[in-house]
Short mmCIF file of C-alpha atoms and ligand atoms in Angstrom, two decimals:
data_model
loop_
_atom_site.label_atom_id
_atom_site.label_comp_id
_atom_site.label_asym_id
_atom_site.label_seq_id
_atom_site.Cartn_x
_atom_site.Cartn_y
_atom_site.Cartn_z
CA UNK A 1 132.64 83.02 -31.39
CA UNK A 2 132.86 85.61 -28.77
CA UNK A 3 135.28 85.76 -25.81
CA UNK A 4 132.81 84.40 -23.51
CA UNK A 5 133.79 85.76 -19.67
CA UNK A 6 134.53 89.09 -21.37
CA UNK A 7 131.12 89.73 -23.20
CA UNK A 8 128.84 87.80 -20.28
CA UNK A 9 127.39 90.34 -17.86
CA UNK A 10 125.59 88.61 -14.60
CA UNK A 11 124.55 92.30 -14.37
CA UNK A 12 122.12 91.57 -17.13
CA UNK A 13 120.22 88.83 -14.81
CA UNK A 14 117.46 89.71 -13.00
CA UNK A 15 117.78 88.75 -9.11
CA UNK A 16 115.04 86.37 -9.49
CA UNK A 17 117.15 84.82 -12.31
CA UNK A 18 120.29 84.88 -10.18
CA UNK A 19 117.84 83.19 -8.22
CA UNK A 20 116.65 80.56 -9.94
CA UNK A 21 120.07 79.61 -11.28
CA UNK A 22 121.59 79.17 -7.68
CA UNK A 23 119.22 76.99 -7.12
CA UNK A 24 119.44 74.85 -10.00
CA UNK A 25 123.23 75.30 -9.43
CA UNK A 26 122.60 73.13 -5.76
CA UNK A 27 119.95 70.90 -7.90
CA UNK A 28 123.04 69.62 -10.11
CA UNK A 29 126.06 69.97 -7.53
CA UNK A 30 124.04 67.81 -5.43
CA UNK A 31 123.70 65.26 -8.20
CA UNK A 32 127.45 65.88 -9.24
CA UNK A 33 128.50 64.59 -5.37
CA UNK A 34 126.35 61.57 -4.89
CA UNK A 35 127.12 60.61 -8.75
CA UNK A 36 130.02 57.85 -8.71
CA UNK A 37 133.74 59.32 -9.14
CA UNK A 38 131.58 62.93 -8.39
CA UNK A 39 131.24 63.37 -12.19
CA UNK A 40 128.29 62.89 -14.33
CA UNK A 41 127.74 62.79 -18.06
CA UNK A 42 127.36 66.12 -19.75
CA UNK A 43 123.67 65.17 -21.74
CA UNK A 44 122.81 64.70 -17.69
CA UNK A 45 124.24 68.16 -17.05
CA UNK A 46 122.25 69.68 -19.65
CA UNK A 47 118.96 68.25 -19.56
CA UNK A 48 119.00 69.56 -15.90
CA UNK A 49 119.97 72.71 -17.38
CA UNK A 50 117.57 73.36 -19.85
CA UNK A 51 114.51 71.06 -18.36
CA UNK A 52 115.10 70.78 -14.79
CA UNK A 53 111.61 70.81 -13.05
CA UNK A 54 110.48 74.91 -13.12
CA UNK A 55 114.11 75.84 -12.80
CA UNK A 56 115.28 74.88 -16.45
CA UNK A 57 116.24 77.18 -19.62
CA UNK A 58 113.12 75.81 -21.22
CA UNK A 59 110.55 75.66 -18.57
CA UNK A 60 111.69 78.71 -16.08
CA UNK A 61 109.65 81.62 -17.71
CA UNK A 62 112.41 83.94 -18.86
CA UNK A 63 111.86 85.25 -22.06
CA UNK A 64 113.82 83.07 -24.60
CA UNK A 65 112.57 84.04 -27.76
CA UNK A 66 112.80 86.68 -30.46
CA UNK A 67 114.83 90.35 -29.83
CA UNK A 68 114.27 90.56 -25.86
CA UNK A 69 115.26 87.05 -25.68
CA UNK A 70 118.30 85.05 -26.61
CA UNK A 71 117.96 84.39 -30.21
CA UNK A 72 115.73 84.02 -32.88
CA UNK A 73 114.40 81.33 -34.56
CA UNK A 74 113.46 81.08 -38.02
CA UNK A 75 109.65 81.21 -37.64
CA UNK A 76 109.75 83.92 -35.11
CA UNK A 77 111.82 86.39 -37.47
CA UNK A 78 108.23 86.21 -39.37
CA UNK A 79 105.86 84.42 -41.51
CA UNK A 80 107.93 83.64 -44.42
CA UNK A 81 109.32 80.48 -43.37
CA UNK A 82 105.97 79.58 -41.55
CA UNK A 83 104.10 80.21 -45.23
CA UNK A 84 107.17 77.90 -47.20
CA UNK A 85 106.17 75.27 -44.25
CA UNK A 86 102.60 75.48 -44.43
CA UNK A 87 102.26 75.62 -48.82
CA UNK A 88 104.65 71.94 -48.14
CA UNK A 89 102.09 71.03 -45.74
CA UNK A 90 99.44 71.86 -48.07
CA UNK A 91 100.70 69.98 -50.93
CA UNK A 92 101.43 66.66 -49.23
CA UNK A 93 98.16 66.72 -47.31
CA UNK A 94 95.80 68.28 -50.01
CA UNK A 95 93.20 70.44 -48.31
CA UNK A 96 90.49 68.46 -47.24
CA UNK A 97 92.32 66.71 -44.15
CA UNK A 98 95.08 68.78 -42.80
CA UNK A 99 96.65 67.03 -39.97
CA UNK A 100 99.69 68.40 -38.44
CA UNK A 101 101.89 68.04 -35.81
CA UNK A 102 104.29 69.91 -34.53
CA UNK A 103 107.31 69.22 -31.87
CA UNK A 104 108.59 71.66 -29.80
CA UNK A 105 106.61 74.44 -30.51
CA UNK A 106 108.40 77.31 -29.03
CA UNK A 107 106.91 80.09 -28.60
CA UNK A 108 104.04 79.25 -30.75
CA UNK A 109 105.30 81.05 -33.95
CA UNK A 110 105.12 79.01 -36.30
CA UNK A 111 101.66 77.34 -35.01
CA UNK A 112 100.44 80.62 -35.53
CA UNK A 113 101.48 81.26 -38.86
CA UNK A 114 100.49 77.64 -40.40
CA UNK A 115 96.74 78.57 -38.61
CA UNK A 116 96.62 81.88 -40.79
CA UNK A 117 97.66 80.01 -43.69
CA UNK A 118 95.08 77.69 -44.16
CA UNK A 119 92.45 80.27 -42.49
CA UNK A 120 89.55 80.55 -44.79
CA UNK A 121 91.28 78.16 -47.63
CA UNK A 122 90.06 74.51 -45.50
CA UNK A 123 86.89 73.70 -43.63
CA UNK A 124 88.04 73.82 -39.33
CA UNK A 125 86.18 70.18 -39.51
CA UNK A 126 89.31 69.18 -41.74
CA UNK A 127 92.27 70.82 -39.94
CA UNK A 128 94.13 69.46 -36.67
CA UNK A 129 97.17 70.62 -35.02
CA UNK A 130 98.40 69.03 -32.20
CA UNK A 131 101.69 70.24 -30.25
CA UNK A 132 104.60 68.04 -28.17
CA UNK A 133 105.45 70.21 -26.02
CA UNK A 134 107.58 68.95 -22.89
CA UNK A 135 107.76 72.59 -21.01
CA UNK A 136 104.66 73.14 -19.60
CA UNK A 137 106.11 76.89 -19.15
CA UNK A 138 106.22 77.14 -23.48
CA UNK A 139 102.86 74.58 -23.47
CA UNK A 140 100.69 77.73 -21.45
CA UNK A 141 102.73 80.57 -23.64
CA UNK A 142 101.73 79.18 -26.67
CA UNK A 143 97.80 78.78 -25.70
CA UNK A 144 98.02 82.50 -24.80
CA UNK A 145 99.29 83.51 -28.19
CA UNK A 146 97.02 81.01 -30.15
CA UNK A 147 94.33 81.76 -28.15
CA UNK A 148 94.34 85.72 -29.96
CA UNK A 149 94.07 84.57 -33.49
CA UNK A 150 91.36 85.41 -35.07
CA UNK A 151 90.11 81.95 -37.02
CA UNK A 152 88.30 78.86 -35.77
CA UNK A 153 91.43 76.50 -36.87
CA UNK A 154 93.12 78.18 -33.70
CA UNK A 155 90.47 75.83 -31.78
CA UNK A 156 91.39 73.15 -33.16
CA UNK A 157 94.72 73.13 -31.72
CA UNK A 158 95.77 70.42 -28.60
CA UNK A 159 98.43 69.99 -26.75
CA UNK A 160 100.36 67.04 -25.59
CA UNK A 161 103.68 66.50 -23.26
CA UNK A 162 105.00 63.66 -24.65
CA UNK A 163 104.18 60.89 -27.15
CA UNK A 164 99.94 60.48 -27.52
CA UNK A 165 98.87 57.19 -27.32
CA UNK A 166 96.22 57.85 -30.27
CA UNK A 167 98.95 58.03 -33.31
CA UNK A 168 100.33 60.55 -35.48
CA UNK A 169 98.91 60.78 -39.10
CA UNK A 170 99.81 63.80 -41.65
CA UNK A 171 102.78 65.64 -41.59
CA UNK A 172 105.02 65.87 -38.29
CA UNK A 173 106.96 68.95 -37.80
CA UNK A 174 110.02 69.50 -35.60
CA UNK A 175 111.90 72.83 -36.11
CA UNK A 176 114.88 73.13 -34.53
CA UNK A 177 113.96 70.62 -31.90
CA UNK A 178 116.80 68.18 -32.09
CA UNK A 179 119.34 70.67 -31.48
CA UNK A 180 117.97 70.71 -28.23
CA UNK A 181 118.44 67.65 -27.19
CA UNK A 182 120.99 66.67 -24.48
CA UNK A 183 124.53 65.90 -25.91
CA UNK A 184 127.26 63.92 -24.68
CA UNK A 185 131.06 64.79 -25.03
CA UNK A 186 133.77 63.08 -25.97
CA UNK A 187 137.55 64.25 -26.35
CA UNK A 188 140.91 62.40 -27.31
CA UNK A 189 143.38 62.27 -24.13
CA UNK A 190 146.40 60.78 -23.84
CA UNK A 191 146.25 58.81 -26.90
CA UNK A 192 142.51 57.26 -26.08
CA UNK A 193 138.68 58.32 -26.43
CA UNK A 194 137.32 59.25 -23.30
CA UNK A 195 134.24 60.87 -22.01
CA UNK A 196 134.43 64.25 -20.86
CA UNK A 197 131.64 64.98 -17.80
CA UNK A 198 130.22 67.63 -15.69
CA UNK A 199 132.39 67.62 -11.76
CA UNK A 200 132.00 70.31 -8.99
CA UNK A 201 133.55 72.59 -6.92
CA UNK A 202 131.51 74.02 -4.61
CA UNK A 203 129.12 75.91 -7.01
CA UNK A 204 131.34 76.17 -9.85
CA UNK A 205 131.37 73.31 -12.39
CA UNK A 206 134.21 71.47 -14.62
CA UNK A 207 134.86 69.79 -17.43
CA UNK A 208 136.31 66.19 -16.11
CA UNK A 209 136.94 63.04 -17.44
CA UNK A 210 134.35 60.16 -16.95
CA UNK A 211 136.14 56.99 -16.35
CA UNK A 212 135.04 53.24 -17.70
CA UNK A 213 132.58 55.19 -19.96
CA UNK A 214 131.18 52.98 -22.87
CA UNK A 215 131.95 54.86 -25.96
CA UNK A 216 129.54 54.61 -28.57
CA UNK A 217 130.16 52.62 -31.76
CA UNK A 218 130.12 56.03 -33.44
CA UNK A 219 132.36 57.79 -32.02
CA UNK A 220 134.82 54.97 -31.61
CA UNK A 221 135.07 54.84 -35.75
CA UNK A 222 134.62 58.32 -36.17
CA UNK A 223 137.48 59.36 -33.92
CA UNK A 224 139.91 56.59 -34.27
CA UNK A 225 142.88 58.35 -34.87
CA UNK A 226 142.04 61.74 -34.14
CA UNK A 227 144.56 63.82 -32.15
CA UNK A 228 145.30 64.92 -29.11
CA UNK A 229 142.47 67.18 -27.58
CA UNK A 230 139.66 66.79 -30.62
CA UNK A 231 136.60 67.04 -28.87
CA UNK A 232 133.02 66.50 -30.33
CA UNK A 233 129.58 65.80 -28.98
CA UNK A 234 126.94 62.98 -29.98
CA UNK A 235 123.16 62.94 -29.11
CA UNK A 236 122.40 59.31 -28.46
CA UNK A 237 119.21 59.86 -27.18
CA UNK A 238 117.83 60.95 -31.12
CA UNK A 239 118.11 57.29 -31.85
CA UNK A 240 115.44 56.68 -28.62
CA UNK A 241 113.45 59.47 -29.93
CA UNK A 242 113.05 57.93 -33.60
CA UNK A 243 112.83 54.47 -32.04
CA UNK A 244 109.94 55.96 -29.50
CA UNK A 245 108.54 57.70 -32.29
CA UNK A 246 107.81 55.26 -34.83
CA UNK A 247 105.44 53.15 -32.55
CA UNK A 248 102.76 55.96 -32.45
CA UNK A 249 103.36 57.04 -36.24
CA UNK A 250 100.94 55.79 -38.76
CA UNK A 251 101.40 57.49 -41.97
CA UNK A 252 102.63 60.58 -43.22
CA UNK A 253 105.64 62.69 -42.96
CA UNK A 254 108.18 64.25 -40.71
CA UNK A 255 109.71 67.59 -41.67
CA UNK A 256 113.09 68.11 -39.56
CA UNK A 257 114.60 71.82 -39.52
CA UNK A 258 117.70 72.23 -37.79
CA UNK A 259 121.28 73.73 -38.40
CA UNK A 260 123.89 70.86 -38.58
CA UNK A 261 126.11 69.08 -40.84
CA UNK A 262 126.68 65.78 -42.54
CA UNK A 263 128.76 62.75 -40.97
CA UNK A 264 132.14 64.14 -42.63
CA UNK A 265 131.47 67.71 -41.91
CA UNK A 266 130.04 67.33 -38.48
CA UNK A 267 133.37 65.27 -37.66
CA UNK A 268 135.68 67.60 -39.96
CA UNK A 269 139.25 67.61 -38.61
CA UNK A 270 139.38 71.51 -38.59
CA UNK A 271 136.16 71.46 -36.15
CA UNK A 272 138.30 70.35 -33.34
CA UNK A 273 136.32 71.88 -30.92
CA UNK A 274 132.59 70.35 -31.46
CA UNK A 275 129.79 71.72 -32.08
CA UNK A 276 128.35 73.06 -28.18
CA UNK A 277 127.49 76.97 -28.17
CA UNK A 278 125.18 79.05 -25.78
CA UNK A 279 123.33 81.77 -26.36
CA UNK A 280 122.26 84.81 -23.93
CA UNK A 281 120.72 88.13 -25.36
CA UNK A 282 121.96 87.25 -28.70
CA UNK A 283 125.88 86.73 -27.31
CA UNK A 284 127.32 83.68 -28.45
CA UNK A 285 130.03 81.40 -26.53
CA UNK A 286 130.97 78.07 -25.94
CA UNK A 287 130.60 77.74 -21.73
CA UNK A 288 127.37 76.00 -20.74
CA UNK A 289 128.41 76.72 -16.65
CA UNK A 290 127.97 80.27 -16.87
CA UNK A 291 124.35 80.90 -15.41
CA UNK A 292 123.07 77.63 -15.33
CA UNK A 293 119.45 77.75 -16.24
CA UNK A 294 119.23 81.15 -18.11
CA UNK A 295 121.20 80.80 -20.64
CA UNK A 296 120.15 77.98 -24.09
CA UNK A 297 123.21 75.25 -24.84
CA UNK A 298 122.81 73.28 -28.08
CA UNK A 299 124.89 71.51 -30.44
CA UNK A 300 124.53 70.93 -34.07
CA UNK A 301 122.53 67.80 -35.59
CA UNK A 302 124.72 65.17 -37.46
CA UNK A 303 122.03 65.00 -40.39
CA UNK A 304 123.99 61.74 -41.49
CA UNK A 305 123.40 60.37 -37.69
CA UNK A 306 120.09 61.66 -37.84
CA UNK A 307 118.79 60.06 -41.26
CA UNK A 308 120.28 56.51 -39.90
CA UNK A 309 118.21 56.80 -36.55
CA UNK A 310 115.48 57.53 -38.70
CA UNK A 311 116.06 54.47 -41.44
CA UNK A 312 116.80 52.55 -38.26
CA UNK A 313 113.23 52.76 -37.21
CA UNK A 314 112.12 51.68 -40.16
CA UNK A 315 111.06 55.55 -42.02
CA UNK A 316 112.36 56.46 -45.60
CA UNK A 317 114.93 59.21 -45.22
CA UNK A 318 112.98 61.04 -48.84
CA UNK A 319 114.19 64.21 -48.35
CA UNK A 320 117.90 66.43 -47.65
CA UNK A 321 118.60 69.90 -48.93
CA UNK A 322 119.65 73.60 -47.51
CA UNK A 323 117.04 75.46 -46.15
CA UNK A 324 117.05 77.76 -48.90
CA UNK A 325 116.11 75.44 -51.78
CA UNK A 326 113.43 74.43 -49.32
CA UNK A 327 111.91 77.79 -49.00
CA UNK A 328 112.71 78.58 -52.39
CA UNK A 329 110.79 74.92 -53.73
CA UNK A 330 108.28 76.58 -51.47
CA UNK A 331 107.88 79.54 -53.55
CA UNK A 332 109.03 82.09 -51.07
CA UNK A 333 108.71 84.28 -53.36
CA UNK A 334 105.29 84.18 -54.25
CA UNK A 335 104.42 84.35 -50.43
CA UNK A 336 106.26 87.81 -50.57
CA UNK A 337 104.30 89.01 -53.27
CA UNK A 338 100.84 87.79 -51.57
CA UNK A 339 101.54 89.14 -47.95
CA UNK A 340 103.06 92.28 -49.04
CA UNK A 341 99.72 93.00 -51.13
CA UNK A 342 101.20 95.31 -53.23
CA UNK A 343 102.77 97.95 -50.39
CA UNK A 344 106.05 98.71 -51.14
CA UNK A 345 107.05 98.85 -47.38
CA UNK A 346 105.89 95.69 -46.50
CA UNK A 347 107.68 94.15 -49.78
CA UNK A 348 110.93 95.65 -48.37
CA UNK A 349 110.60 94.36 -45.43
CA UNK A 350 109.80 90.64 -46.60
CA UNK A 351 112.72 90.75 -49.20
CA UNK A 352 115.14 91.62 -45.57
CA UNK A 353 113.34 88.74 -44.05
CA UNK A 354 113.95 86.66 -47.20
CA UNK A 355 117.16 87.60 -46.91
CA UNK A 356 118.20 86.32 -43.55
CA UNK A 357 116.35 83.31 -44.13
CA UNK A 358 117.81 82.04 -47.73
CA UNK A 359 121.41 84.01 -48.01
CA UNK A 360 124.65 81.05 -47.89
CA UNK A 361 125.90 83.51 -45.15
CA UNK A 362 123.02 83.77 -43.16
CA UNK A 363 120.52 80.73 -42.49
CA UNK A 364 120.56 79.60 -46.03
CA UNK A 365 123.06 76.89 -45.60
CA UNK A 366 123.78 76.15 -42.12
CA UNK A 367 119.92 74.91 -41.67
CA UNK A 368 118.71 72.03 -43.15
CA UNK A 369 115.53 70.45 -44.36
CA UNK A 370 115.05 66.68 -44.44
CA UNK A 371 111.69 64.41 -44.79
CA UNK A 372 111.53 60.88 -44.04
CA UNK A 373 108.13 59.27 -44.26
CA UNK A 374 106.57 56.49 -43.65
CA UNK A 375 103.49 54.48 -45.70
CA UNK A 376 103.19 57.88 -47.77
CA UNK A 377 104.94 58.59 -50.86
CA UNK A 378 104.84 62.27 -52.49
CA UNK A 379 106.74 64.71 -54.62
CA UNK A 380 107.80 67.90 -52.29
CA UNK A 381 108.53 70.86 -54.10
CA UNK A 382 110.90 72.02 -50.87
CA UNK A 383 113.36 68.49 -51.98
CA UNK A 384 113.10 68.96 -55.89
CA UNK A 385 117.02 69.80 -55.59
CA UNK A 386 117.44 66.69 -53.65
CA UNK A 387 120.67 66.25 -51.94
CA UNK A 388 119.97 62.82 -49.61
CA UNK A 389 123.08 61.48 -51.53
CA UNK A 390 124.97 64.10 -49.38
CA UNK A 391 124.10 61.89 -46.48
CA UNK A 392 126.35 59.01 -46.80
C1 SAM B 1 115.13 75.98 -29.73
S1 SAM B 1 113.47 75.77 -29.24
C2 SAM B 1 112.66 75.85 -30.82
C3 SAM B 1 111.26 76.37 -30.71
C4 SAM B 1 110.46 76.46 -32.01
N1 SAM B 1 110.37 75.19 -32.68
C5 SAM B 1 111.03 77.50 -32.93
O1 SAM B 1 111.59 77.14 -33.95
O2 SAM B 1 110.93 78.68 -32.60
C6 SAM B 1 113.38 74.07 -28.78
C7 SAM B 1 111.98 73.58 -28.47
O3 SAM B 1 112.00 72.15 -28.44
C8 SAM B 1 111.33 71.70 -27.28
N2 SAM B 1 111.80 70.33 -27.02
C9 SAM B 1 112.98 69.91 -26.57
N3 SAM B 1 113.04 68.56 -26.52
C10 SAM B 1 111.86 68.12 -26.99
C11 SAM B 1 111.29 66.82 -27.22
N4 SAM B 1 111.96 65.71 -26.92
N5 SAM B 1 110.03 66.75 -27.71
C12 SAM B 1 109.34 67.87 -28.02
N6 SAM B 1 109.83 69.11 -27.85
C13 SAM B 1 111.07 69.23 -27.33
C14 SAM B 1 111.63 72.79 -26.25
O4 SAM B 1 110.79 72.74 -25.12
C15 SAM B 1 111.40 74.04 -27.13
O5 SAM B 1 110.03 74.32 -27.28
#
C-alpha cells in the first residue's frame, strides 16, 4: 500500500469537491461533538462518508467508476465477467422466465451487459431486472446508460431504493456490494479489546477509543489473545442485511462477488492491520479522513462471517470458490471466442481482459464467488470446484 499523505494530491479535487467535502466535514464534526465522550463509531463515520444525504462518496456525482474514476470494478473492465454472470443466470433460471436482481448496481455495467446477453435469445415478456439501488445519484446514472441500449429487455428494467415489498424470485445479484458496507473497528490496547471511533479536532478527524463499547461475540473469540495494537474491522450490519433480506425472498438464488477472505485468513495474525483501504484515482491507502466524501473506503468481506449471516437467516450457503473457477465454470472462454467473432484484435484484447479477471495475482483469487439459495436447488457450473468446506 502506498504512502498515503505523500501520493494524495488535494490539487487533484475540483473546488466544488473541496466543496462538498468541507461540508460533509461540518456534517460529521457536528455529529462527532454532540455524540457522547465526542467520539462516534467508525461504521457511523463511514456511512456518512460514503452515503451522507447528496454529499456522500456514493451519492455526490463525482465520477467513481472505471479509468477517470477511482477504480474499476470487475464488470466495468468489460463484458467478460458480465457474460460468465449472465450464462450462470441462464442456467439456473432456464430461458423462459429470467428474473434477476441485482444490488448495488454501480454504474450500470453489469445491468448492461446481462441485457445484451439474453437480447434476442428470451422473449422481453419473460425477462425482469430489477435494481437496489440506495444512491439515487448511481439510481439516475444507470437509467441514462440503460436507457441507450438497443433491445426491449432494457425496458424491462425497475428500480428500487431499498427492499420491495413484492418479493424477490430468480437469481439475486450483489457484486461487490458488501464491501461497501459500513465497518466497525476494533484494536487490542493495553491488554483489552476496545473499540476504536471517529473524534474531532476542529475539521480534522482521529482515530480514538470508544469507551463501554459492547464488543461483539465475534470479535471477542476471534481476538482473545491477540497482541498489543492488532486491529481489525467487522461489518455487523451484513447480519441485518441477510436477516432483512430473507423476509422479501421467495425462491431462488443469491450470487455474492466480493474480494475477502475466510474466518482464519480474514483474522490472520500477520494481517495486523485490518482490512480498511481507500481508493482515489486508482491510489491506494489506508486513511479514510483524507477528503471526506470523495474518496471510496471499504474493507474486505469475512466470507466465513458472511455464509453464517446467511445460514442464520435460514438460506443454504451452496456455493464458495475463487472468482476464477467461477468464470472459468462459466466458460469464459467460449464467451471470448463468441464476442471476438473471429477478429484477431478483439481476441487480444479479451484474452488481456481475461487476464486481469482470472490470473492468482490479479482478481483471480482475492474475489470470491458464493451462492446460497433458498427453496431452489441446482447444479452451477461457476461452483463445480466447490470449496464451501473452506468456510469453516
Ligand atoms: C463498489 S460499488 C459496486 C458497483 C457495482 N456493483 C460494480 O461492481 O461495478 C458499491 C455499490 O453498492 C451500493 N450499495 C451500498 N450499500 C448497499 C445496500 N445496502 N443495498 C444496495 N446497494 C448498496 C452502492 O450505492 C454502489 O452502487
Amino acid at each position: 500500500m502506498k504512502n498515503l499523505d505523500q501520493t494524495f494530491s488535494l490539487q487533484d479535487i475540483s473546488p466544488k469537491g473541496l466543496e462538498r467535502s468541507r461540508k460533509l466535514t461540518q456534517l460529521i464534526s457536528s455529529e462527532i461533538k454532540a455524540a457522547s465522550q465526542q467520539v462516534i463509531s467508525f461504521d457511523r463515520f463511514m456511512s456518512l462518508a460514503l452515503y451522507a444525504d447528496s454529499l456522500g462518496y456514493y451519492v455526490g456525482g463525482r465520477e467513481i467508476f472505471g479509468a477517470k474514476g477511482d477504480f474499476v470494478t470487475a464488470p466495468e473492465s468489460g463484458d467478460l465477467f458480465g457474460f460468465c454472470v449472465a450464462e450462470q443466470c441462464a442456467e439456473i433460471l432456464g430461458e423462459n422466465n429470467v428474473v434477476i436482481t441485482e444490488f448495488g448496481a454501480g454504474s450500470g455495467a453489469l445491468a448492461d451487459t446481462i441485457i445484451r446477453y439474453f437480447d434476442g435469445k428470451i422473449l422481453p415478456s419473460n425477462f425482469n431486472y430489477s435494481i437496489i439501488e440506495p444512491s439515487p445519484y448511481l439510481s439516475q446514472r444507470q437509467k441514462n446508460r440503460l436507457k441507450k441500449i438497443n433491445s426491449e429487455l432494457a425496458d424491462k428494467v425497475n428500480w428500487h431504493a431499498t427492499f420491495p415489498n413484492e418479493g424477490f424470485l430468480g437469481v439475486v445479484i450483489a457484486n461487490e456490494v458488501f464491501d461497501a458496507m459500513p465497518a466497525r473497528r476494533f484494536t487490542i490496547r493495553g491488554g483489552e479489546i476496545k473499540e476504536l471511533g471517529v473524534a474531532c479536532d476542529g475539521e480534522s478527524f482521529s482515530w480514538e477509543i470508544k469507551e463501554c463499547s459492547v464488543i461483539p461475540d465475534l470479535i471477542l473469540d476471534r481476538m482473545a489473545n491477540y497482541p498489543e495494537g492488532y486491529t481489525t474491522e467487522h461489518v455487523e450490519r451484513q447480519a441485518t442485511w441477510f436477516a432483512e433480506f430473507k423476509k422479501f425472498f421467495n425462491r431462488g438464488i443469491l450470487l455474492v462477488a466480493d474480494y475477502g477472505y475466510v474466518d482464519q485468513d480474514f483474522f490472520h495474525l500477520d494481517r495486523c492491520d485490518g482490512t480498511l483501504r481507500c481508493y482515489f484515482n486508482h491510489q491506494l491507502h489506508n486513511n479514510p479522513f483524507l477528503a471526506v466524501g470523495l474518496q471510496d473506503i471499504t474493507t474486505s468481506v469475512n466470507f466465513s462471517y458472511l455464509a453464517e449471516c446467511a445460514l442464520s437467516a435460514g438460506f443454504n450457503v451452496d456455493g464458495f470458490t475463487s472468482q476464477a473457477k467461477f468464470l472459468i465454470g462459466n466458460k469464459i472462454d467460449a464467451q471470448i471466442t463468441m464476442l471476438s467473432g473471429g477478429d484477431s484484435v478483439d481476441a487480444y484484447r479479451l484474452a488481456q481482459e481475461a487476464k486481469r479477471l482470472i490470473l492468482p495475482t490479479q482478481m483471480g483469487e482475492s474475489f470470491k464467488f458464493m451462492a446460497c439459495s433458498y427453496g431452489l436447488d441446482k447444479d452451477m457450473s461457476g461452483f463445480a470446484d466447490n470449496e464451501r468446506f473452506r468456510l469453516g
